[in-house]
Short mmCIF file of C-alpha atoms in Angstrom, two decimals:
data_model
loop_
_atom_site.label_atom_id
_atom_site.label_comp_id
_atom_site.label_asym_id
_atom_site.label_seq_id
_atom_site.Cartn_x
_atom_site.Cartn_y
_atom_site.Cartn_z
CA MET M 1 6.55 -3.90 1.06
CA ASP M 2 4.13 -4.08 4.00
CA ASN M 3 6.21 -1.47 5.80
CA LEU M 4 5.60 0.97 2.97
CA ALA M 5 1.96 0.35 2.06
CA GLU M 6 0.54 -0.90 5.38
CA GLY M 7 -0.67 -4.15 3.78
CA LYS M 8 -2.15 -2.51 0.68
CA GLN M 9 -1.16 -3.35 -2.90
CA GLU M 10 -1.22 0.26 -4.10
CA VAL M 11 0.09 3.61 -2.91
CA MET M 12 -0.97 7.08 -4.04
CA VAL M 13 1.76 8.96 -5.92
CA ASN M 14 0.90 12.45 -7.19
CA GLY M 15 -2.77 11.66 -6.73
CA LYS M 16 -2.61 8.49 -8.82
CA PRO M 17 -2.54 4.87 -7.61
CA ARG M 18 0.68 2.93 -8.20
CA HIS M 19 1.43 -0.69 -7.43
CA VAL M 20 3.81 -0.91 -4.50
CA LEU M 21 6.39 -3.02 -6.35
CA GLY M 22 6.46 -0.58 -9.26
CA TYR M 23 6.94 2.31 -6.87
CA LEU M 24 9.79 0.51 -5.08
CA GLN M 25 11.47 -0.21 -8.41
CA ASP M 26 11.76 3.57 -8.81
CA PHE M 27 14.02 3.38 -5.75
CA LEU M 28 16.12 0.58 -7.30
CA PHE M 29 14.51 -2.32 -5.42
CA HIS M 30 14.30 -5.59 -7.33
CA PRO M 31 10.78 -7.05 -6.83
CA LYS M 32 12.20 -10.07 -4.99
CA ARG M 33 14.22 -7.84 -2.66
CA ALA M 34 11.19 -5.64 -2.00
CA MET M 35 9.56 -8.60 -0.25
CA THR M 36 12.47 -8.91 2.21
CA PRO M 37 11.82 -8.00 5.87
CA VAL M 38 13.31 -4.62 6.81
CA ARG M 39 15.62 -6.18 9.40
CA ALA M 40 17.35 -8.12 6.58
CA LEU M 41 17.95 -5.08 4.34
CA SER M 42 21.33 -3.39 4.10
CA GLY M 43 21.83 0.11 5.45
CA GLY M 44 21.58 1.62 1.97
CA GLU M 45 18.39 -0.30 1.21
CA ARG M 46 16.88 0.88 4.48
CA ASN M 47 17.74 4.47 3.58
CA ARG M 48 16.11 4.09 0.14
CA LEU M 49 13.01 2.61 1.79
CA LEU M 50 12.90 5.57 4.17
CA LEU M 51 13.08 7.98 1.23
CA ALA M 52 10.26 6.10 -0.51
CA ARG M 53 8.12 6.44 2.62
CA LEU M 54 8.94 10.14 2.99
CA PHE M 55 7.96 10.89 -0.62
CA LEU M 56 4.54 9.31 -0.03
CA LYS M 57 3.70 11.77 2.74
CA PRO M 58 1.98 15.02 1.79
CA SER M 59 4.37 17.96 1.90
CA GLN M 60 3.95 20.84 4.30
CA SER M 61 4.10 23.94 2.15
CA ALA M 62 5.16 27.27 3.64
CA ASP M 63 3.42 29.18 0.83
CA PRO M 64 0.59 31.47 1.97
#
């Protein structure tokens, strides 16, 4: 959870605040598992966490 939100309880999704655990549940993380250190996650869980982090970053649009 700290890896995703940098110690914060909320993340911004589509301009709206969301609780980190709720956001991670969208990526199929059980709340208890979301508190697990990254080094203890399986490869698939690490990939889902990476996707969650990528979707939080603003997109770079090629539109003029």
